PDB file of N, CA and C in Angstrom:
ATOM      1  N   MET Y 621      10.258  19.285  49.933  1.00 53.00           N
ATOM      2  CA  MET Y 621      10.318  20.171  49.076  1.00 53.00           C
ATOM      3  C   MET Y 621      12.040  21.266  48.995  1.00 53.00           C
ATOM      4  N   ARG Y 622      12.302  21.353  50.993  1.00 60.00           N
ATOM      5  CA  ARG Y 622      13.445  22.030  50.991  1.00 60.00           C
ATOM      6  C   ARG Y 622      14.180  21.366  50.543  1.00 60.00           C
ATOM      7  N   GLU Y 623      14.513  20.302  50.269  1.00 60.00           N
ATOM      8  CA  GLU Y 623      15.959  19.905  49.696  1.00 60.00           C
ATOM      9  C   GLU Y 623      16.251  20.259  48.235  1.00 60.00           C
ATOM     10  N   LEU Y 624      15.070  19.690  47.639  1.00 62.00           N
ATOM     11  CA  LEU Y 624      15.023  19.807  46.305  1.00 62.00           C
ATOM     12  C   LEU Y 624      15.439  21.772  45.955  1.00 62.00           C
ATOM     13  N   LYS Y 625      14.502  22.572  46.915  1.00 65.00           N
ATOM     14  CA  LYS Y 625      14.999  24.180  46.446  1.00 65.00           C
ATOM     15  C   LYS Y 625      16.456  24.293  47.233  1.00 65.00           C
ATOM     16  N   ALA Y 626      17.180  23.529  47.988  1.00 63.00           N
ATOM     17  CA  ALA Y 626      18.649  23.406  48.663  1.00 63.00           C
ATOM     18  C   ALA Y 626      19.510  23.211  47.175  1.00 63.00           C
ATOM     19  N   MET Y 627      18.854  22.115  46.171  1.00 65.00           N
ATOM     20  CA  MET Y 627      19.808  21.694  45.207  1.00 65.00           C
ATOM     21  C   MET Y 627      19.616  22.348  44.470  1.00 65.00           C
ATOM     22  N   VAL Y 628      18.570  22.782  43.495  1.00 68.00           N
ATOM     23  CA  VAL Y 628      18.545  23.990  42.732  1.00 68.00           C
ATOM     24  C   VAL Y 628      19.484  25.298  43.468  1.00 68.00           C
ATOM     25  N   GLU Y 629      19.502  25.507  44.481  1.00 69.00           N
ATOM     26  CA  GLU Y 629      20.126  26.947  44.764  1.00 69.00           C
ATOM     27  C   GLU Y 629      21.995  26.765  44.673  1.00 69.00           C
ATOM     28  N   LEU Y 630      22.046  25.712  44.977  1.00 68.00           N
ATOM     29  CA  LEU Y 630      23.473  24.841  44.980  1.00 68.00           C
ATOM     30  C   LEU Y 630      23.424  25.041  43.696  1.00 68.00           C
ATOM     31  N   ALA Y 631      22.454  24.391  42.606  1.00 69.00           N
ATOM     32  CA  ALA Y 631      23.202  24.197  41.414  1.00 69.00           C
ATOM     33  C   ALA Y 631      23.389  25.760  40.269  1.00 69.00           C
ATOM     34  N   ALA Y 632      22.909  27.059  41.251  1.00 71.00           N
ATOM     35  CA  ALA Y 632      22.708  27.903  40.430  1.00 71.00           C
ATOM     36  C   ALA Y 632      24.055  28.499  40.837  1.00 71.00           C
ATOM     37  N   VAL Y 633      24.922  28.188  41.903  1.00 70.00           N
ATOM     38  CA  VAL Y 633      26.430  28.167  42.013  1.00 70.00           C
ATOM     39  C   VAL Y 633      26.764  27.709  41.310  1.00 70.00           C
ATOM     40  N   LEU Y 634      26.345  26.533  40.331  1.00 68.00           N
ATOM     41  CA  LEU Y 634      27.873  25.853  38.907  1.00 68.00           C
ATOM     42  C   LEU Y 634      27.634  26.350  38.134  1.00 68.00           C
ATOM     43  N   ALA Y 635      26.343  27.155  38.115  1.00 70.00           N
ATOM     44  CA  ALA Y 635      25.592  27.435  36.534  1.00 70.00           C
ATOM     45  C   ALA Y 635      26.522  28.954  35.836  1.00 70.00           C
ATOM     46  N   ASP Y 636      26.594  28.643  34.405  1.00 72.00           N
ATOM     47  CA  ASP Y 636      27.597  29.681  34.395  1.00 72.00           C
ATOM     48  C   ASP Y 636      27.033  30.684  33.604  1.00 72.00           C
ATOM     49  N   GLY Y 637      25.950  30.956  33.177  1.00 72.00           N
ATOM     50  CA  GLY Y 637      24.815  31.922  32.917  1.00 72.00           C
ATOM     51  C   GLY Y 637      23.654  32.147  33.842  1.00 72.00           C
ATOM     52  N   GLU Y 638      22.732  32.774  33.232  1.00 75.00           N
ATOM     53  CA  GLU Y 638      21.684  33.077  34.672  1.00 75.00           C
ATOM     54  C   GLU Y 638      20.676  31.936  34.177  1.00 75.00           C
ATOM     55  N   ARG Y 639      20.851  30.931  33.171  1.00 77.00           N
ATOM     56  CA  ARG Y 639      19.616  30.085  33.597  1.00 77.00           C
ATOM     57  C   ARG Y 639      20.328  28.626  34.238  1.00 77.00           C
ATOM     58  N   ILE Y 640      20.026  27.622  34.711  1.00 73.00           N
ATOM     59  CA  ILE Y 640      20.600  26.805  35.316  1.00 73.00           C
ATOM     60  C   ILE Y 640      20.048  25.529  34.095  1.00 73.00           C
ATOM     61  N   GLU Y 641      20.967  24.655  33.675  1.00 73.00           N
ATOM     62  CA  GLU Y 641      21.170  23.695  32.800  1.00 73.00           C
ATOM     63  C   GLU Y 641      20.783  22.662  33.524  1.00 73.00           C
ATOM     64  N   ALA Y 642      20.525  21.556  32.918  1.00 70.00           N
ATOM     65  CA  ALA Y 642      20.529  19.836  33.480  1.00 70.00           C
ATOM     66  C   ALA Y 642      21.701  19.581  34.203  1.00 70.00           C
ATOM     67  N   SER Y 643      22.869  20.069  32.900  1.00 69.00           N
ATOM     68  CA  SER Y 643      24.649  19.784  33.590  1.00 69.00           C
ATOM     69  C   SER Y 643      24.757  19.974  34.420  1.00 69.00           C
ATOM     70  N   ASP Y 644      23.974  21.505  35.306  1.00 66.00           N
ATOM     71  CA  ASP Y 644      24.460  22.221  36.063  1.00 66.00           C
ATOM     72  C   ASP Y 644      24.230  21.536  37.557  1.00 66.00           C
ATOM     73  N   ILE Y 645      23.090  20.415  37.677  1.00 66.00           N
ATOM     74  CA  ILE Y 645      22.507  19.712  38.532  1.00 66.00           C
ATOM     75  C   ILE Y 645      23.092  18.332  38.819  1.00 66.00           C
ATOM     76  N   PRO Y 646      23.707  18.015  39.798  1.00 60.00           N
ATOM     77  CA  PRO Y 646      25.019  16.844  40.170  1.00 60.00           C
ATOM     78  C   PRO Y 646      23.733  15.960  40.436  1.00 60.00           C
ATOM     79  N   LEU Y 647      22.860  15.661  39.812  1.00 57.00           N
ATOM     80  CA  LEU Y 647      21.824  13.930  39.799  1.00 57.00           C
ATOM     81  C   LEU Y 647      22.745  12.960  40.166  1.00 57.00           C
ATOM     82  N   GLN Y 648      23.627  12.667  39.031  1.00 53.00           N
ATOM     83  CA  GLN Y 648      24.173  11.877  38.831  1.00 53.00           C
ATOM     84  C   GLN Y 648      24.788  11.299  39.602  1.00 53.00           C
ATOM     85  N   ALA Y 649      25.414  12.520  40.206  1.00 50.00           N
ATOM     86  CA  ALA Y 649      26.596  12.403  41.317  1.00 50.00           C
ATOM     87  C   ALA Y 649      25.794  11.830  42.347  1.00 50.00           C
ATOM     88  N   ILE Y 650      24.774  12.491  42.630  1.00 51.00           N
ATOM     89  CA  ILE Y 650      24.215  12.140  43.905  1.00 51.00           C
ATOM     90  C   ILE Y 650      23.931  10.618  43.701  1.00 51.00           C
ATOM     91  N   LEU Y 651      23.117   9.938  42.652  1.00 53.00           N
ATOM     92  CA  LEU Y 651      22.460   9.246  42.477  1.00 53.00           C
ATOM     93  C   LEU Y 651      23.349   7.609  42.802  1.00 53.00           C
ATOM     94  N   ALA Y 652      24.698   7.987  41.943  1.00 52.00           N
ATOM     95  CA  ALA Y 652      25.212   7.161  42.143  1.00 52.00           C
ATOM     96  C   ALA Y 652      26.235   6.601  43.342  1.00 52.00           C
ATOM     97  N   LYS Y 653      25.831   7.226  44.028  1.00 50.00           N
ATOM     98  CA  LYS Y 653      26.200   7.194  45.988  1.00 50.00           C
ATOM     99  C   LYS Y 653      25.285   5.610  46.721  1.00 50.00           C
ATOM    100  N   THR Y 654      24.128   5.668  45.840  1.00 47.00           N
ATOM    101  CA  THR Y 654      23.181   5.356  46.355  1.00 47.00           C
ATOM    102  C   THR Y 654      23.498   3.311  45.556  1.00 47.00           C
ATOM    103  N   PRO Y 655      23.171   3.042  46.087  1.00 48.00           N
ATOM    104  CA  PRO Y 655      23.365   1.049  45.647  1.00 48.00           C
ATOM    105  C   PRO Y 655      22.503   0.778  44.480  1.00 48.00           C
ATOM    106  N   ALA Y 656      22.935   0.257  43.838  1.00 48.00           N
ATOM    107  CA  ALA Y 656      21.820  -0.321  42.971  1.00 48.00           C
ATOM    108  C   ALA Y 656      21.650  -2.084  42.914  1.00 48.00           C
ATOM    109  N   ALA Y 657      21.634  -2.729  43.691  1.00 48.00           N
ATOM    110  CA  ALA Y 657      21.708  -4.104  44.023  1.00 48.00           C
ATOM    111  C   ALA Y 657      20.038  -4.440  43.520  1.00 48.00           C
ATOM    112  N   ALA Y 658      19.107  -3.609  44.413  1.00 51.00           N
ATOM    113  CA  ALA Y 658      17.944  -3.748  43.937  1.00 51.00           C
ATOM    114  C   ALA Y 658      17.020  -2.529  43.944  1.00 51.00           C
ATOM    115  N   PRO Y 659      15.899  -2.416  43.178  1.00 52.00           N
ATOM    116  CA  PRO Y 659      15.372  -0.965  43.317  1.00 52.00           C
ATOM    117  C   PRO Y 659      14.724  -1.065  44.432  1.00 52.00           C
ATOM    118  N   PRO Y 660      14.838   0.318  44.759  1.00 51.00           N
ATOM    119  CA  PRO Y 660      13.837   0.583  45.968  1.00 51.00           C
ATOM    120  C   PRO Y 660      12.552   0.412  46.192  1.00 51.00           C
ATOM    121  N   PRO Y 661      11.969   0.683  47.149  1.00 55.00           N
ATOM    122  CA  PRO Y 661      10.702   0.687  47.358  1.00 55.00           C
ATOM    123  C   PRO Y 661      10.216   1.759  47.067  1.00 55.00           C
ATOM    124  N   ALA Y 662       8.693   2.251  46.686  1.00 52.00           N
ATOM    125  CA  ALA Y 662       8.231   3.149  46.437  1.00 52.00           C
ATOM    126  C   ALA Y 662       8.550   4.870  47.434  1.00 52.00           C
ATOM    127  N   ALA Y 663       8.723   4.048  48.434  1.00 52.00           N
ATOM    128  CA  ALA Y 663       8.835   5.590  49.927  1.00 52.00           C
ATOM    129  C   ALA Y 663      10.137   6.115  49.817  1.00 52.00           C
ATOM    130  N   ASP Y 664      11.260   5.028  49.579  1.00 53.00           N
ATOM    131  CA  ASP Y 664      12.600   5.315  49.063  1.00 53.00           C
ATOM    132  C   ASP Y 664      12.969   6.385  48.029  1.00 53.00           C
ATOM    133  N   ALA Y 665      12.664   5.732  47.235  1.00 51.00           N
ATOM    134  CA  ALA Y 665      12.377   6.429  45.641  1.00 51.00           C
ATOM    135  C   ALA Y 665      12.780   8.373  45.737  1.00 51.00           C
ATOM    136  N   THR Y 666      11.624   8.445  46.250  1.00 56.00           N
ATOM    137  CA  THR Y 666      11.856   9.922  46.673  1.00 56.00           C
ATOM    138  C   THR Y 666      13.357  10.259  47.134  1.00 56.00           C
ATOM    139  N   ALA Y 667      13.948   9.655  48.346  1.00 56.00           N
ATOM    140  CA  ALA Y 667      15.045   9.580  49.207  1.00 56.00           C
ATOM    141  C   ALA Y 667      16.332   9.667  48.591  1.00 56.00           C
ATOM    142  N   LEU Y 668      16.091   9.051  47.082  1.00 52.00           N
ATOM    143  CA  LEU Y 668      17.490   9.089  46.382  1.00 52.00           C
ATOM    144  C   LEU Y 668      17.608  10.229  45.523  1.00 52.00           C
ATOM    145  N   VAL Y 669      16.230  10.706  45.222  1.00 58.00           N
ATOM    146  CA  VAL Y 669      16.254  11.960  44.523  1.00 58.00           C
ATOM    147  C   VAL Y 669      16.645  12.818  45.485  1.00 58.00           C
ATOM    148  N   LEU Y 670      16.099  13.587  46.523  1.00 62.00           N
ATOM    149  CA  LEU Y 670      16.262  14.218  47.647  1.00 62.00           C
ATOM    150  C   LEU Y 670      17.009  14.036  48.483  1.00 62.00           C
ATOM    151  N   ALA Y 671      18.350  13.770  47.900  1.00 70.00           N
ATOM    152  CA  ALA Y 671      19.338  13.442  49.466  1.00 70.00           C
ATOM    153  C   ALA Y 671      19.832  14.664  50.027  1.00 70.00           C
ATOM    154  N   SER Y 672      20.127  14.685  50.659  1.00 79.00           N
ATOM    155  CA  SER Y 672      20.549  15.567  51.945  1.00 79.00           C
ATOM    156  C   SER Y 672      21.788  16.591  51.709  1.00 79.00           C
ATOM    157  N   LEU Y 673      21.242  17.397  52.195  1.00 82.00           N
ATOM    158  CA  LEU Y 673      21.856  19.171  51.417  1.00 82.00           C
ATOM    159  C   LEU Y 673      23.364  19.082  51.661  1.00 82.00           C
ATOM    160  N   ARG Y 674      23.791  18.066  52.776  1.00 85.00           N
ATOM    161  CA  ARG Y 674      25.056  17.763  52.901  1.00 85.00           C
ATOM    162  C   ARG Y 674      25.819  17.056  51.616  1.00 85.00           C
ATOM    163  N   GLU Y 675      24.967  15.459  51.316  1.00 85.00           N
ATOM    164  CA  GLU Y 675      25.045  15.051  50.496  1.00 85.00           C
ATOM    165  C   GLU Y 675      24.855  15.859  48.974  1.00 85.00           C
ATOM    166  N   GLN Y 676      24.569  16.684  48.943  1.00 85.00           N
ATOM    167  CA  GLN Y 676      24.203  17.422  47.535  1.00 85.00           C
ATOM    168  C   GLN Y 676      25.449  18.996  47.308  1.00 85.00           C
ATOM    169  N   THR Y 677      25.751  19.188  48.395  1.00 88.00           N
ATOM    170  CA  THR Y 677      26.917  19.951  48.798  1.00 88.00           C
ATOM    171  C   THR Y 677      28.231  19.773  48.314  1.00 88.00           C
ATOM    172  N   LEU Y 678      28.775  18.483  48.887  1.00 89.00           N
ATOM    173  CA  LEU Y 678      30.029  17.486  49.027  1.00 89.00           C
ATOM    174  C   LEU Y 678      29.889  17.198  46.925  1.00 89.00           C
ATOM    175  N   ALA Y 679      28.375  16.558  46.380  1.00 87.00           N
ATOM    176  CA  ALA Y 679      28.606  16.488  44.961  1.00 87.00           C
ATOM    177  C   ALA Y 679      28.581  17.693  44.184  1.00 87.00           C
ATOM    178  N   ILE Y 680      27.817  18.963  44.487  1.00 89.00           N
ATOM    179  CA  ILE Y 680      28.815  20.094  43.970  1.00 89.00           C
ATOM    180  C   ILE Y 680      29.849  20.445  43.702  1.00 89.00           C
ATOM    181  N   MET Y 681      30.522  20.139  45.094  1.00 91.00           N
ATOM    182  CA  MET Y 681      32.129  20.646  45.374  1.00 91.00           C
ATOM    183  C   MET Y 681      33.045  19.012  44.575  1.00 91.00           C
ATOM    184  N   GLN Y 682      32.508  18.311  44.158  1.00 90.00           N
ATOM    185  CA  GLN Y 682      32.782  17.209  43.643  1.00 90.00           C
ATOM    186  C   GLN Y 682      32.495  17.594  42.123  1.00 90.00           C
ATOM    187  N   THR Y 683      31.728  18.120  41.829  1.00 89.00           N
ATOM    188  CA  THR Y 683      31.295  17.679  40.244  1.00 89.00           C
ATOM    189  C   THR Y 683      32.724  19.539  40.478  1.00 89.00           C
ATOM    190  N   SER Y 684      32.600  20.291  40.697  1.00 89.00           N
ATOM    191  CA  SER Y 684      33.104  21.542  40.546  1.00 89.00           C
ATOM    192  C   SER Y 684      35.017  21.187  40.702  1.00 89.00           C
ATOM    193  N   LEU Y 685      35.376  20.542  41.306  1.00 91.00           N
ATOM    194  CA  LEU Y 685      37.274  19.532  41.443  1.00 91.00           C
ATOM    195  C   LEU Y 685      36.865  19.045  40.393  1.00 91.00           C
ATOM    196  N   LEU Y 686      36.231  18.293  39.505  1.00 90.00           N
ATOM    197  CA  LEU Y 686      36.376  17.453  37.967  1.00 90.00           C
ATOM    198  C   LEU Y 686      36.345  18.309  36.897  1.00 90.00           C
ATOM    199  N   ALA Y 687      35.379  19.567  37.284  1.00 89.00           N
ATOM    200  CA  ALA Y 687      34.967  20.310  36.150  1.00 89.00           C
ATOM    201  C   ALA Y 687      36.398  21.500  35.458  1.00 89.00           C
ATOM    202  N   TYR Y 688      37.260  21.512  37.049  1.00 90.00           N
ATOM    203  CA  TYR Y 688      38.342  22.511  37.164  1.00 90.00           C
ATOM    204  C   TYR Y 688      39.476  21.315  36.911  1.00 90.00           C
ATOM    205  N   GLU Y 689      39.648  19.931  36.471  1.00 90.00           N
ATOM    206  CA  GLU Y 689      40.514  19.512  37.038  1.00 90.00           C
ATOM    207  C   GLU Y 689      41.482  19.227  37.947  1.00 90.00           C
ATOM    208  N   GLY Y 690      40.545  18.860  38.958  1.00 90.00           N
ATOM    209  CA  GLY Y 690      41.496  19.211  40.254  1.00 90.00           C
ATOM    210  C   GLY Y 690      42.236  20.733  40.624  1.00 90.00           C
ATOM    211  N   ASP Y 691      41.847  21.829  40.094  1.00 92.00           N
ATOM    212  CA  ASP Y 691      42.257  23.124  40.361  1.00 92.00           C
ATOM    213  C   ASP Y 691      41.146  23.317  41.738  1.00 92.00           C
ATOM    214  N   VAL Y 692      42.011  23.494  43.070  1.00 93.00           N
ATOM    215  CA  VAL Y 692      41.361  23.700  43.895  1.00 93.00           C
ATOM    216  C   VAL Y 692      41.166  25.204  44.297  1.00 93.00           C
ATOM    217  N   VAL Y 693      41.895  25.926  43.689  1.00 94.00           N
ATOM    218  CA  VAL Y 693      42.007  27.161  43.767  1.00 94.00           C
ATOM    219  C   VAL Y 693      40.550  27.760  42.985  1.00 94.00           C
ATOM    220  N   ALA Y 694      40.751  27.701  41.862  1.00 93.00           N
ATOM    221  CA  ALA Y 694      39.880  27.967  40.385  1.00 93.00           C
ATOM    222  C   ALA Y 694      38.403  27.206  40.576  1.00 93.00           C
ATOM    223  N   ALA Y 695      37.955  25.687  41.677  1.00 92.00           N
ATOM    224  CA  ALA Y 695      36.795  25.628  42.039  1.00 92.00           C
ATOM    225  C   ALA Y 695      36.706  26.278  42.969  1.00 92.00           C
ATOM    226  N   ALA Y 696      37.126  26.495  44.242  1.00 92.00           N
ATOM    227  CA  ALA Y 696      36.303  27.523  45.269  1.00 92.00           C
ATOM    228  C   ALA Y 696      36.264  28.986  44.816  1.00 92.00           C
ATOM    229  N   SER Y 697      36.807  29.341  43.938  1.00 92.00           N
ATOM    230  CA  SER Y 697      36.796  30.614  43.827  1.00 92.00           C
ATOM    231  C   SER Y 697      35.032  30.804  42.921  1.00 92.00           C
ATOM    232  N   ARG Y 698      35.142  29.404  42.074  1.00 91.00           N
ATOM    233  CA  ARG Y 698      33.414  29.160  41.565  1.00 91.00           C
ATOM    234  C   ARG Y 698      32.462  28.807  42.263  1.00 91.00           C
ATOM    235  N   LEU Y 699      32.947  28.330  43.044  1.00 91.00           N
ATOM    236  CA  LEU Y 699      31.396  28.146  44.475  1.00 91.00           C
ATOM    237  C   LEU Y 699      31.581  28.808  45.122  1.00 91.00           C
ATOM    238  N   ARG Y 700      32.617  29.597  45.360  1.00 91.00           N
ATOM    239  CA  ARG Y 700      32.583  30.777  46.304  1.00 91.00           C
ATOM    240  C   ARG Y 700      32.538  30.447  48.109  1.00 91.00           C
ATOM    241  N   VAL Y 701      33.413  29.733  47.958  1.00 92.00           N
ATOM    242  CA  VAL Y 701      33.984  29.122  49.114  1.00 92.00           C
ATOM    243  C   VAL Y 701      35.471  28.906  49.299  1.00 92.00           C
ATOM    244  N   GLY Y 702      35.512  28.927  50.326  1.00 92.00           N
ATOM    245  CA  GLY Y 702      37.558  29.171  50.993  1.00 92.00           C
ATOM    246  C   GLY Y 702      38.420  28.102  50.342  1.00 92.00           C
ATOM    247  N   ARG Y 703      39.434  27.951  50.030  1.00 90.00           N
ATOM    248  CA  ARG Y 703      39.709  27.010  49.261  1.00 90.00           C
ATOM    249  C   ARG Y 703      40.337  26.202  50.550  1.00 90.00           C
ATOM    250  N   SER Y 704      40.279  26.490  51.636  1.00 92.00           N
ATOM    251  CA  SER Y 704      40.696  25.762  52.987  1.00 92.00           C
ATOM    252  C   SER Y 704      39.441  24.971  52.996  1.00 92.00           C
ATOM    253  N   THR Y 705      38.213  25.345  53.019  1.00 91.00           N
ATOM    254  CA  THR Y 705      37.223  24.496  53.196  1.00 91.00           C
ATOM    255  C   THR Y 705      37.819  23.435  52.000  1.00 91.00           C
ATOM    256  N   LEU Y 706      37.770  23.529  50.970  1.00 90.00           N
ATOM    257  CA  LEU Y 706      37.953  22.641  50.010  1.00 90.00           C
ATOM    258  C   LEU Y 706      39.090  21.243  50.495  1.00 90.00           C
ATOM    259  N   TYR Y 707      39.895  21.662  50.801  1.00 91.00           N
ATOM    260  CA  TYR Y 707      41.601  21.350  51.249  1.00 91.00           C
ATOM    261  C   TYR Y 707      41.169  20.676  52.381  1.00 91.00           C
ATOM    262  N   ARG Y 708      39.921  21.014  53.217  1.00 90.00           N
ATOM    263  CA  ARG Y 708      39.741  20.271  54.466  1.00 90.00           C
ATOM    264  C   ARG Y 708      39.200  18.929  53.960  1.00 90.00           C
ATOM    265  N   LEU Y 709      37.767  19.232  53.349  1.00 90.00           N
ATOM    266  CA  LEU Y 709      37.120  18.111  52.995  1.00 90.00           C
ATOM    267  C   LEU Y 709      38.136  16.973  52.233  1.00 90.00           C
ATOM    268  N   ILE Y 710      39.037  17.668  51.291  1.00 89.00           N
ATOM    269  CA  ILE Y 710      39.851  16.431  50.775  1.00 89.00           C
ATOM    270  C   ILE Y 710      40.323  15.727  51.343  1.00 89.00           C
ATOM    271  N   GLN Y 711      41.276  16.145  52.447  1.00 89.00           N
ATOM    272  CA  GLN Y 711      42.105  16.021  53.630  1.00 89.00           C
ATOM    273  C   GLN Y 711      41.286  14.642  54.163  1.00 89.00           C
ATOM    274  N   SER Y 712      39.834  15.289  54.495  1.00 90.00           N
ATOM    275  CA  SER Y 712      39.446  14.394  55.389  1.00 90.00           C
ATOM    276  C   SER Y 712      38.902  13.202  54.807  1.00 90.00           C
ATOM    277  N   GLY Y 713      38.807  13.089  53.137  1.00 89.00           N
ATOM    278  CA  GLY Y 713      38.367  12.123  52.380  1.00 89.00           C
ATOM    279  C   GLY Y 713      36.873  11.978  52.019  1.00 89.00           C
ATOM    280  N   HIS Y 714      35.921  13.276  52.185  1.00 86.00           N
ATOM    281  CA  HIS Y 714      34.708  13.584  52.138  1.00 86.00           C
ATOM    282  C   HIS Y 714      34.882  13.933  50.180  1.00 86.00           C
ATOM    283  N   LEU Y 715      36.156  14.211  50.193  1.00 84.00           N
ATOM    284  CA  LEU Y 715      35.890  14.695  48.377  1.00 84.00           C
ATOM    285  C   LEU Y 715      37.332  13.814  47.804  1.00 84.00           C
TER     286      LEU Y 715
END
C-alpha cells in the first residue's frame, strides 16, 4: 500500500492540473523494465505494479526528461529537484 501511495504522490508532481491523469502515472515505464519472457506467478504479479520507490522515482524522472525532450533544467524545475540531481543520475547511467 505504501508503494502505491508513493507512486500517486510522485505522479502528482508530473500532473499538469489539479487532477492526476492516467498519463501522469508511469506504469508503462515501470512495467517495461520487467522481463516479459514468462508470465509471473500470482505472488509476483503485485510486485510488477508495486515497484520500489527508487524505481518509481527514476521512471518519473525519465518520463519528465522525455516530456521535456532532454531539457534537464526544465525537467528538474517541473520535478522540483535540483538539476544536479538529474545530471548525476544521467552520468551514473540510472537515467
